[in-house]
Amino acid sequence: MKKFSLLLVLVLVFSVFAMGCGGSSDDAAGDDSAAGDNVIKIGVFEPASGDNGAGGKQETLGIQYANEMCPTVEIDGVEYQVQLEIVDNESSTDKGPTAAQNLVSKGVSIVLGSYGSGVSIAASDIFADAGIPALGVTCTNPQVTEGNDHYFRICFLDPFQGTVLANFAKDNFDAKTAYALAKLGDDYSVGLCNYFKQAFEGLGGTVVYETFPDGNSDFTSYVANAAKANADVFFAPVSTEAAALIIDQASAQNLQMPILAGDTWDSNVITGAAKGKNVDINVTTFYQEGGNAEFDEGIKAWIEADSTNLANNGGNTDLAAVTAMGYDAYFTALEAIKLAGSGDPAAVMAALPNVQYEGVTGMITFNEIGDANRTTAYVKHCNTDEGIWEFVAEQGVE
Amino acid sequence: MDFIRDNLPYILAGISVGGQYALIAIGYTMVYGILRLINFAHGDMFMIAGLMGVYAVTWMPLYLAIPFVIIFTVVLGFLIERAAYRPLRNAPRMSVMISAIGVSYLLQNLALYVTGGLTKTYPTIPWISSTITVFGATTKVVTVITPILTIALVVLLMILIHKTKIGMAMRAVSRDFETSRLMGIQIDSVISMTFIIGSFLAAVGSILYFSNYTGVMPTAGAMPGLKAFVAAVFGGIGSIPGAVIGAFIIGICENIIKGMGLTTFSDAFTFAFLIIILIVRPSGLFGEKNIDKV
């Protein structure tokens, strides 16, 4: 009996370890056959689980598709295989650095990611110490690139996005009071709420700002608070997981209030949650489906053809803007490698500021901080009858 | 009237979530009462029940899916006790607790593996997911039926414990483990029964909870489980009415705190509350006083 119980404990312990590793490493080791001398590794630092798992997977899809389209890069007449090293940072600021370390030890030339600014900031120092450049795909918080030389990004920033949303709330809904909700300790939503608040108060409105703690799934009281505050818009730039719960609760309480959010909400998780419900959702984003027909068609066929990809995209072929951004990020990285003339991280880092690339989401060039020069955001509205996004306007800031 | 209209949504939400915590808390408190074990895996059982609800509706019609979820959870609870706790019956109490933590991680990682880390949306159950208006506050039907169902189940449970033979055996085992074994009570079947009841209530709780808050993710059981545990300690761990009252108090207070605009502190409050209760009344509201047996 004693032996049996010991065995059982051992089995339990080992199965916990085995499960823990299983989720993250299966994709990364896939393409070892290509390993030879002429290989350049690109690290993909994205969440595949946790709060931002859904978005991270969609962003990774764009990168994988780009890699499939263009799996080699030519430097000085020699053809190099480009190999993706994909790790899961679990959307977590304490697990992210370990995943980043993993990429460093695999010897990648450049890192793409992450979806979610908090994880990017948490892992930034690890890439800096290893001298590896990082290219943010959709992390919009200013702190990601601020005060360092190695982090770049191809998306717009939260001060810009917050201002766009504040203007949109003022112009379209004639809003005087806004209710803003962020997740406690989440750099992205807290940051974006603050920029929204500054801009909206600058326009003469008032903002009621509240936060919810990690692990919370009961949004009843937050929705009731927004109604009690007599707000004209509900601003909730939170993760898609929380968003689905907020949408559900807003519909249950019959909250007759437009809901505004940032780029994270541009996902089929949201349209799925809002389908058939009485909610009015508007988001700002990087790319509008239909912006580049050839790309849309290609990637949809590619996603459709593989059941894993289809599951990673949430079960249908609706394109998220982050997927298009992931696609552009890969080619921007390739441009930088070509310009550097080698896969040496230091050379790639030196080359990045001079990269110019015309992607499906627009022209990508970098300013002196390492941010992309972007001046427009797309506003989309959710059609809740059919569960699809509809294009509303292209909005910039004067 | 304005005061009621403004504050009713919070109180409704509080009572509803309190009822759901109560259903989980009973599982904690009963297992503790009988085994002196804090079953850390209980919150994750609750999550697995939710996840099974998501998958069950894709395999079978809804009227079969709900009983299936409940039976599945009960069997799972029974098997966990059989595999992870029973072999450690005579081991030091710490070993059993570590085994419970192991099961908790096993379930979480299993869920992570199965779902791929993505949140699953709980199916809409007709009627209880529809909206109704109560005194001007719009909410889901489940909010209103949760407290009624909770109290009905607790009354049934109290009858079971006080009027039946197995209930009497449970009370005896919780009073004195060794002596009741000497008196010929089948300890193992009493403990299995405890896990079956706890899992059943957790499954019912999960149906109500996830109908209201529809996202099921691998860590979805952690927070409700923790709060239900706090409720059980608050009411006096080992006492069923204590756990139920504790759960309602925690649910209502938590939502009132949020309603007062102190949203940031709502969780901090729950745990600060626990500390204060433990300082002032170490055995909780209805807990038995500790008698040191020599």
XYZ file of C-alpha atoms in Angstrom:
692
model
C 0.000 0.000 0.000
C 2.771 2.360 0.970
C 4.626 1.688 -2.251
C 1.489 2.268 -4.222
C 0.817 5.640 -2.629
C 4.396 6.701 -3.202
C 4.041 5.721 -6.834
C 0.811 7.656 -7.100
C 2.373 10.803 -5.649
C 5.258 10.486 -8.079
C 2.890 10.038 -11.010
C 0.898 13.082 -9.912
C 4.007 15.207 -9.537
C 5.419 14.226 -12.897
C 2.157 14.683 -14.715
C 1.978 18.235 -13.382
C 5.429 18.924 -14.789
C 4.664 17.229 -18.065
C 1.453 19.215 -18.510
C 3.169 22.453 -17.592
C 5.700 22.103 -20.364
C 3.436 20.527 -22.954
C 1.544 23.641 -23.942
C 4.455 25.871 -24.732
C 7.152 23.983 -26.499
C 5.416 21.876 -29.120
C 5.368 24.478 -31.887
C 8.907 25.662 -31.391
C 10.685 22.420 -32.094
C 8.694 21.661 -35.231
C 11.163 22.552 -37.928
C 14.437 21.070 -36.812
C 15.035 19.428 -40.175
C 15.908 22.806 -41.621
C 18.659 23.325 -39.071
C 22.015 23.799 -40.726
C 24.531 26.555 -41.068
C 22.376 28.810 -43.167
C 19.621 29.436 -40.668
C 18.447 32.699 -39.177
C 16.171 32.417 -36.167
C 13.391 34.863 -35.442
C 11.921 34.693 -31.944
C 8.160 34.959 -31.512
C 7.379 36.180 -28.018
C 3.604 35.885 -27.768
C 1.011 34.675 -25.283
C -0.777 31.431 -26.165
C -2.558 31.129 -22.830
C -3.779 33.391 -20.066
C -5.710 36.633 -20.439
C -4.376 37.503 -23.873
C -4.085 33.975 -25.237
C -6.666 34.460 -27.979
C -5.092 37.664 -29.308
C -1.565 36.335 -29.020
C -2.455 33.298 -31.080
C -3.967 35.456 -33.816
C -0.880 37.639 -33.908
C 1.314 34.534 -34.130
C -0.830 33.281 -37.030
C 0.083 36.380 -39.050
C 3.775 35.763 -38.385
C 3.507 32.073 -39.288
C 1.659 32.878 -42.492
C 4.322 35.414 -43.459
C 7.007 32.819 -42.729
C 5.240 30.326 -44.954
C 4.982 32.894 -47.750
C 8.613 33.832 -47.499
C 10.638 31.190 -45.648
C 14.058 32.340 -46.854
C 16.078 35.524 -46.912
C 18.962 36.258 -49.244
C 22.053 37.940 -47.857
C 25.028 38.594 -50.172
C 23.813 35.966 -52.603
C 23.529 33.272 -49.932
C 20.087 31.951 -49.144
C 19.246 31.595 -45.459
C 16.345 29.622 -44.016
C 14.259 31.682 -41.607
C 13.208 29.616 -38.644
C 10.586 30.795 -36.171
C 11.177 30.099 -32.485
C 7.787 30.410 -30.806
C 7.447 30.660 -27.019
C 4.415 31.197 -24.822
C 4.762 34.047 -22.331
C 1.397 33.099 -20.750
C 0.250 36.786 -20.744
C 2.022 37.001 -17.429
C 4.615 39.536 -16.331
C 6.241 37.013 -14.005
C 6.370 34.126 -16.495
C 7.205 36.276 -19.531
C 10.884 36.845 -18.590
C 11.472 33.062 -18.432
C 10.048 32.675 -21.936
C 12.232 35.580 -23.076
C 15.291 33.898 -21.570
C 14.364 30.793 -23.501
C 14.457 32.796 -26.752
C 17.825 34.299 -25.845
C 19.321 30.868 -25.246
C 18.030 29.684 -28.619
C 20.143 32.398 -30.235
C 17.534 34.391 -32.133
C 18.519 37.382 -34.252
C 15.437 39.434 -33.496
C 12.311 39.032 -31.388
C 8.756 39.843 -32.479
C 6.089 40.674 -29.872
C 4.427 40.706 -27.530
C 0.700 41.156 -27.690
C 0.138 43.041 -24.439
C 2.422 45.847 -23.336
C 2.920 44.602 -19.769
C 4.757 41.438 -20.831
C 6.867 43.369 -23.317
C 7.977 45.786 -20.616
C 8.693 42.924 -18.216
C 10.886 41.081 -20.729
C 12.555 44.160 -22.199
C 15.650 44.050 -19.977
C 16.357 40.429 -20.835
C 16.549 41.245 -24.531
C 18.587 44.368 -23.758
C 21.140 42.408 -21.708
C 21.486 39.848 -24.479
C 21.844 42.600 -27.094
C 18.906 41.296 -29.116
C 16.587 43.793 -30.816
C 12.852 43.427 -30.252
C 10.078 44.548 -32.561
C 6.746 45.163 -30.848
C 3.805 44.219 -33.024
C 0.788 45.608 -31.192
C 2.071 46.682 -27.766
C 0.846 50.262 -27.616
C 2.075 51.487 -24.223
C 4.750 54.243 -24.588
C 6.974 52.674 -21.907
C 7.804 49.743 -24.184
C 10.195 51.731 -26.377
C 10.895 54.671 -24.075
C 14.445 55.028 -22.750
C 15.965 52.057 -24.559
C 17.703 51.383 -27.855
C 16.644 47.829 -28.557
C 12.818 47.924 -28.517
C 11.019 49.093 -31.660
C 7.407 48.790 -32.700
C 5.263 48.976 -35.792
C 1.952 50.078 -34.243
C 0.563 53.386 -33.012
C 0.788 54.433 -29.344
C -1.724 54.771 -26.531
C -1.501 58.574 -26.161
C -2.560 58.721 -29.812
C -5.178 55.985 -29.476
C -6.590 57.495 -26.267
C -6.957 60.867 -27.951
C -8.605 59.340 -31.010
C -11.131 57.545 -28.811
C -11.822 60.654 -26.733
C -12.456 62.647 -29.908
C -14.646 59.897 -31.272
C -16.715 59.789 -28.068
C -17.123 63.554 -28.143
C -17.920 63.855 -31.866
C -20.100 60.811 -32.453
C -21.939 60.355 -29.169
C -21.825 63.913 -27.885
C -20.508 62.445 -24.626
C -20.045 64.607 -21.533
C -19.367 61.904 -18.962
C -17.374 58.774 -19.635
C -16.951 55.690 -17.481
C -13.455 54.185 -17.828
C -12.611 50.699 -16.572
C -9.108 49.214 -16.388
C -7.576 46.089 -14.923
C -5.482 46.696 -11.837
C -1.774 46.266 -12.541
C -2.239 45.903 -16.296
C 0.013 48.427 -18.051
C -2.039 48.429 -21.226
C -5.531 49.152 -19.903
C -4.418 51.452 -17.064
C -2.230 53.426 -19.477
C -4.857 53.722 -22.168
C -7.517 54.773 -19.636
C -5.205 57.517 -18.360
C -4.528 58.890 -21.852
C -8.212 58.731 -22.662
C -8.956 60.562 -19.424
C -6.446 63.327 -20.169
C -7.761 63.832 -23.676
C -11.421 63.627 -22.732
C -11.051 66.082 -19.853
C -9.119 68.318 -22.224
C -12.236 68.353 -24.385
C -14.302 69.479 -21.394
C -15.786 66.130 -20.339
C -15.603 64.294 -17.029
C -14.343 60.764 -16.507
C -15.284 58.274 -13.795
C -12.312 55.923 -13.579
C -12.408 52.516 -11.878
C -10.269 49.383 -11.808
C -10.973 45.701 -11.242
C -8.573 43.182 -9.672
C -6.928 40.210 -11.384
C -9.090 37.088 -11.484
C -12.349 39.012 -11.295
C -15.183 37.708 -13.426
C -18.125 39.460 -11.789
C -18.689 42.706 -13.678
C -22.247 43.285 -12.453
C -21.278 46.060 -10.087
C -19.042 47.831 -12.607
C -21.816 47.966 -15.166
C -24.201 49.187 -12.452
C -21.652 51.854 -11.462
C -21.519 53.140 -15.036
C -25.296 53.379 -15.125
C -25.339 55.107 -11.734
C -22.737 57.648 -12.896
C -25.042 58.568 -15.811
C -22.142 58.091 -18.180
C -22.639 58.601 -21.915
C -19.983 56.095 -22.959
C -18.454 53.018 -21.345
C -14.716 52.885 -22.065
C -13.181 49.471 -21.308
C -9.916 48.775 -23.143
C -9.404 45.485 -21.259
C -8.391 41.994 -22.373
C -10.804 40.066 -24.583
C -11.484 37.578 -21.777
C -12.817 40.303 -19.506
C -14.461 42.005 -22.482
C -16.686 39.015 -23.211
C -17.909 39.093 -19.606
C -18.492 42.850 -19.695
C -20.497 42.583 -22.927
C -22.587 39.805 -21.474
C -23.266 41.757 -18.301
C -23.994 45.014 -20.127
C -26.543 43.179 -22.209
C -28.048 41.443 -19.135
C -28.519 44.773 -17.369
C -29.741 46.402 -20.549
C -27.090 49.100 -20.430
C -28.085 51.559 -23.138
C -24.637 53.004 -23.552
C -22.077 52.831 -26.366
C -19.060 50.765 -25.345
C -15.670 52.012 -26.584
C -12.405 50.120 -26.558
C -8.951 49.997 -28.071
C -7.174 47.621 -30.421
C -7.438 44.511 -28.180
C -11.169 44.323 -28.770
C -10.717 43.984 -32.520
C -11.113 40.235 -32.366
C -13.689 37.626 -33.266
C -13.942 36.831 -29.544
C -15.785 40.139 -29.201
C -18.036 39.736 -32.218
C -18.820 36.226 -30.992
C -19.724 37.488 -27.527
C -21.785 40.387 -28.852
C -23.724 38.445 -31.463
C -27.437 38.657 -30.844
C -27.005 40.954 -27.836
C -28.247 44.468 -27.359
C -24.913 46.308 -27.201
C -23.263 49.094 -29.187
C -19.509 48.438 -29.475
C -16.938 50.660 -31.169
C -13.205 50.041 -31.311
C -10.094 51.615 -32.788
C -7.705 49.354 -34.610
C -4.721 48.998 -36.952
C -6.181 47.396 -40.029
C -9.557 47.108 -41.682
C -10.440 43.828 -43.363
C -10.561 44.565 -47.081
C -7.611 46.955 -46.894
C -5.555 44.563 -48.997
C -7.708 42.031 -50.836
C -4.846 39.811 -51.922
C -3.545 39.417 -48.375
C -7.051 38.825 -46.980
C -7.758 36.082 -49.471
C -4.413 34.354 -49.055
C -4.446 34.225 -45.299
C -8.074 33.149 -45.096
C -7.413 30.202 -47.384
C -4.320 29.371 -45.342
C -6.206 29.465 -42.035
C -9.082 27.445 -43.483
C -6.738 24.725 -44.745
C -5.375 23.742 -41.348
C -7.554 22.806 -38.398
C -4.961 23.953 -35.823
C -4.765 27.366 -37.430
C -8.532 27.546 -37.582
C -8.789 26.735 -33.869
C -6.096 29.322 -33.081
C -8.099 31.931 -34.957
C -11.141 31.191 -32.814
C -12.899 28.744 -35.127
C -13.630 30.982 -38.119
C -11.724 32.981 -40.709
C -12.594 36.509 -39.521
C -9.381 38.485 -39.704
C -8.118 40.327 -36.659
C -5.994 43.424 -37.174
C -3.280 41.861 -35.029
C -2.887 39.098 -37.608
C -2.171 41.665 -40.315
C 0.217 43.405 -37.942
C 2.027 40.131 -37.235
C 2.403 39.621 -40.992
C 3.904 43.083 -41.427
C 6.177 42.654 -38.417
C 7.756 39.552 -39.948
C 8.546 41.326 -43.205
C 9.813 44.397 -41.371
C 12.196 42.100 -39.488
C 13.320 40.507 -42.788
C 13.949 43.989 -44.226
C 16.119 44.774 -41.211
C 18.086 41.522 -41.616
C 18.656 42.256 -45.325
C 19.748 45.778 -44.510
C 22.088 44.515 -41.806
C 23.570 41.981 -44.190
C 23.742 39.319 -41.482
C 21.795 37.605 -38.742
C 23.961 39.129 -36.041
C 21.615 40.706 -33.449
C 23.801 43.799 -33.015
C 23.849 44.466 -36.779
C 20.090 43.952 -37.029
C 19.574 46.385 -34.169
C 21.728 48.983 -35.885
C 19.838 48.505 -39.148
C 16.300 48.678 -37.739
C 15.963 52.494 -37.440
C 16.612 52.831 -41.185
C 14.068 50.261 -42.309
C 11.301 51.361 -44.627
C 8.623 48.862 -45.442
C 5.282 49.214 -47.195
C 3.085 46.645 -45.437
C -0.559 45.717 -45.713
C -1.306 47.992 -42.756
C 0.486 50.974 -44.268
C 3.970 52.438 -44.533
C 6.298 51.521 -41.678
C 9.158 53.860 -40.725
C 10.629 54.489 -37.297
C 11.187 57.730 -35.392
C 14.127 58.374 -33.046
C 12.460 56.619 -30.072
C 11.863 53.474 -32.123
C 8.142 53.939 -32.646
C 6.436 53.657 -36.000
C 5.223 56.896 -37.536
C 1.481 56.267 -37.640
C -1.140 58.965 -37.898
C -4.401 57.150 -38.504
C -6.499 54.602 -36.687
C -9.539 52.772 -38.044
C -12.786 52.864 -36.115
C -15.006 49.796 -36.351
C -18.485 49.095 -35.085
C -19.833 45.673 -34.175
C -22.865 44.532 -36.137
C -24.526 42.409 -33.457
C -27.078 40.840 -35.828
C -24.461 39.066 -37.883
C -21.537 39.181 -35.454
C -19.151 41.005 -37.781
C -17.137 44.236 -37.726
C -18.246 47.180 -39.834
C -15.949 49.983 -40.868
C -17.000 53.366 -39.479
C -14.275 55.909 -40.106
C -10.596 56.562 -40.392
C -9.744 58.830 -37.519
C -6.626 60.860 -36.855
C -5.688 63.634 -34.460
C -5.146 67.230 -35.471
C -37.185 54.839 -3.648
C -34.258 56.318 -5.538
C -31.949 54.845 -2.962
C -33.364 51.376 -3.555
C -33.272 51.760 -7.310
C -29.636 52.872 -7.211
C -28.447 50.183 -4.854
C -30.582 47.206 -5.763
C -28.301 45.962 -8.562
C -25.427 45.641 -6.086
C -27.465 43.829 -3.490
C -28.945 41.486 -6.093
C -25.497 40.737 -7.455
C -24.199 40.239 -3.926
C -26.916 37.794 -2.935
C -26.508 35.874 -6.157
C -22.741 35.566 -6.028
C -23.025 34.866 -2.313
C -25.294 31.903 -3.050
C -22.791 30.568 -5.560
C -19.931 30.943 -3.063
C -22.103 29.172 -0.491
C -22.513 26.107 -2.719
C -18.733 25.864 -3.062
C -18.079 26.706 0.594
C -20.185 23.779 1.809
C -17.790 21.419 0.038
C -14.818 22.962 1.824
C -16.456 23.015 5.197
C -17.816 19.431 5.092
C -14.516 17.940 4.026
C -12.749 19.911 6.727
C -15.307 18.888 9.323
C -14.766 15.211 8.638
C -11.183 14.852 7.411
C -9.608 18.006 8.888
C -8.335 18.553 5.353
C -8.514 21.753 3.358
C -9.352 20.382 -0.066
C -7.464 22.831 -2.263
C -8.658 21.024 -5.370
C -12.287 21.977 -4.697
C -12.142 25.290 -6.581
C -10.651 23.486 -9.561
C -13.373 20.832 -9.421
C -15.760 23.730 -9.779
C -13.850 24.940 -12.850
C -13.788 21.430 -14.364
C -17.561 21.239 -13.880
C -17.865 24.523 -15.794
C -15.608 23.293 -18.569
C -17.510 20.034 -18.803
C -20.681 22.110 -19.180
C -19.123 23.819 -22.204
C -18.210 20.516 -23.861
C -21.275 18.537 -22.797
C -23.716 20.731 -24.740
C -21.820 20.036 -27.941
C -22.194 16.286 -27.401
C -25.796 15.990 -26.252
C -28.991 17.983 -25.829
C -29.181 20.394 -22.930
C -31.639 18.417 -20.798
C -29.120 15.551 -20.794
C -26.073 17.784 -20.526
C -26.977 19.264 -17.132
C -27.426 15.902 -15.362
C -24.315 14.652 -17.175
C -22.228 17.547 -15.824
C -23.464 16.906 -12.303
C -22.806 13.157 -12.488
C -19.394 13.695 -14.070
C -18.367 16.088 -11.291
C -19.613 13.742 -8.586
C -17.663 10.837 -10.099
C -14.585 13.023 -10.431
C -14.829 14.111 -6.788
C -15.234 10.499 -5.713
C -12.242 9.382 -7.786
C -10.008 12.184 -6.539
C -10.722 11.180 -2.965
C -10.106 7.536 -3.832
C -6.845 8.122 -5.690
C -5.228 11.072 -3.967
C -6.527 11.190 -0.391
C -7.535 7.678 0.681
C -4.050 6.132 0.308
C -2.794 8.901 2.598
C -5.409 8.303 5.291
C -2.796 7.411 7.907
C -0.096 9.766 6.635
C 0.641 13.059 8.399
C -2.010 15.675 7.641
C 0.528 17.815 5.801
C 1.057 15.077 3.180
C -2.650 14.984 2.368
C -2.718 18.743 2.005
C 0.236 18.652 -0.377
C -1.543 15.930 -2.315
C -4.570 18.264 -2.526
C -2.382 21.053 -3.909
C -1.019 18.559 -6.428
C -4.505 17.632 -7.576
C -5.369 21.304 -7.890
C -2.427 21.927 -10.231
C -3.129 18.717 -12.113
C -6.694 19.818 -12.848
C -5.632 23.328 -13.834
C -2.964 22.102 -16.206
C -5.251 19.468 -17.622
C -7.751 22.222 -18.393
C -4.974 24.318 -19.910
C -4.002 21.406 -22.121
C -7.557 20.676 -23.232
C -8.637 24.262 -23.875
C -5.297 25.429 -25.278
C -5.392 28.304 -22.799
C -8.324 30.051 -24.419
C -11.422 31.106 -22.563
C -14.477 29.027 -23.408
C -17.883 30.625 -23.434
C -20.448 28.910 -21.273
C -23.579 27.809 -23.146
C -26.772 29.780 -22.769
C -29.304 27.839 -20.771
C -32.837 28.865 -21.767
C -34.873 30.685 -19.148
C -32.168 31.083 -16.518
C -29.974 33.123 -18.884
C -32.791 35.429 -19.979
C -33.207 38.853 -18.438
C -35.889 40.048 -16.048
C -36.617 43.312 -14.286
C -36.822 43.364 -10.496
C -37.953 46.678 -8.969
C -36.419 48.588 -11.871
C -33.134 46.689 -11.886
C -32.516 44.553 -14.958
C -30.662 41.324 -14.410
C -30.518 37.662 -15.410
C -33.040 35.186 -14.045
C -30.179 33.162 -12.604
C -29.409 36.034 -10.208
C -32.827 35.665 -8.658
C -33.046 31.881 -8.539
C -29.555 31.328 -7.120
C -30.348 32.297 -3.516
C -33.640 30.361 -3.597
C -31.974 27.242 -4.962
C -29.064 27.589 -2.546
C -31.290 27.804 0.478
C -33.441 24.897 -0.728
C -30.348 22.732 -1.185
C -28.967 23.709 2.212
C -32.269 22.795 3.897
C -32.199 19.417 2.127
C -28.624 18.920 3.235
C -29.461 19.762 6.857
C -32.305 17.223 6.773
C -29.900 14.664 5.355
C -27.403 15.324 8.104
C -29.808 15.415 11.003
C -32.460 12.871 10.042
C -30.729 10.070 8.173
C -28.383 7.306 9.171
C -25.556 8.440 6.900
C -25.995 11.949 8.315
C -25.687 10.621 11.815
C -22.542 8.757 10.777
C -21.139 11.960 9.311
C -21.774 13.854 12.510
C -20.160 11.100 14.512
C -17.085 10.999 12.290
C -16.672 14.741 12.442
C -16.896 14.631 16.243
C -14.395 11.860 16.760
C -12.746 10.007 13.914
C -11.150 7.204 15.931
C -14.052 6.445 18.242
C -16.608 6.289 15.458
C -14.384 3.836 13.649
C -14.337 1.711 16.833
C -18.129 1.926 16.959
C -18.328 0.200 13.589
C -18.959 3.152 11.274
C -17.616 2.617 7.747
C -15.297 5.613 7.701
C -14.403 5.253 4.023
C -17.968 5.264 2.791
C -18.815 8.253 4.982
C -15.851 10.170 3.536
C -16.804 9.178 -0.014
C -20.337 10.422 0.662
C -18.935 13.747 1.877
C -16.978 14.196 -1.350
C -20.030 13.202 -3.403
C -22.203 15.825 -1.709
C -19.497 18.486 -1.964
C -18.955 17.794 -5.666
C -22.677 17.761 -6.376
C -23.093 21.203 -4.820
C -20.006 22.498 -6.628
C -21.479 21.287 -9.940
C -24.792 23.038 -9.263
C -22.827 26.126 -8.200
C -20.812 26.045 -11.415
C -23.937 25.924 -13.586
C -25.340 28.966 -11.787
C -22.037 30.847 -11.617
C -20.994 30.353 -15.225
C -24.502 31.107 -16.522
C -24.023 34.512 -14.974
C -20.298 35.062 -15.667
C -19.844 33.166 -18.896
C -16.072 32.808 -19.305
C -14.518 29.469 -18.334
C -10.708 29.456 -18.245
C -8.280 27.128 -16.463
C -7.868 29.546 -13.561
C -11.587 30.380 -13.304
C -11.935 28.260 -10.179
C -9.136 29.935 -8.253
C -10.823 33.169 -7.158
C -14.325 31.820 -6.408
C -12.679 28.884 -4.640
C -10.547 31.159 -2.516
C -13.494 33.359 -1.600
C -15.654 30.357 -0.753
C -12.842 29.143 1.458
C -12.748 32.524 3.185
C -16.514 32.257 3.637
C -16.134 28.802 5.195
C -13.483 30.036 7.611
C -15.531 33.128 8.364
C -18.606 31.088 9.256
C -16.527 28.690 11.309
C -14.996 25.907 9.285
C -16.852 22.659 9.841
C -20.228 24.385 10.226
C -22.603 24.282 7.251
C -24.952 27.142 8.255
C -21.842 29.153 9.103
C -20.415 28.628 5.603
C -23.688 29.645 3.949
C -24.111 32.792 6.034
C -20.428 33.628 5.629
C -20.726 33.271 1.852
C -23.744 35.582 1.643
C -22.031 38.185 3.839
C -18.874 38.096 1.691
C -20.808 38.258 -1.576
C -22.953 41.199 -0.466
C -20.119 43.160 1.182
C -17.909 42.704 -1.854
C -20.516 44.164 -4.177
C -21.434 47.018 -1.849
C -17.739 47.949 -1.645
C -17.646 48.047 -5.439
C -20.822 50.114 -5.474
C -19.260 52.664 -3.154
C -16.641 53.326 -5.817
C -13.868 51.521 -3.961
C -13.532 48.970 -6.769
C -9.785 48.700 -6.390
C -10.114 47.409 -2.846
C -12.946 44.908 -3.221
C -10.678 41.846 -3.055
C -8.358 43.381 -0.490
C -11.434 43.894 1.634
C -12.432 40.228 1.482
C -9.071 39.082 2.711
C -8.636 41.851 5.288
C -12.013 40.767 6.628
C -10.720 37.218 7.014
C -7.718 38.407 8.999
C -9.858 40.496 11.335
C -12.298 37.619 11.932
C -9.455 35.259 12.685
C -7.986 37.710 15.199
C -11.266 38.459 16.953
C -12.912 35.028 16.712
C -10.358 32.403 15.739
C -13.034 29.714 15.378
C -15.293 31.823 13.127
C -18.946 32.795 13.624
C -20.392 29.343 14.305
C -17.220 27.348 14.774
C -16.783 24.887 17.569
C -14.339 25.833 20.255
C -11.157 23.864 20.090
C -10.898 21.428 22.933
C -7.439 20.015 23.403
C -7.692 16.310 23.895
C -5.033 14.900 26.146
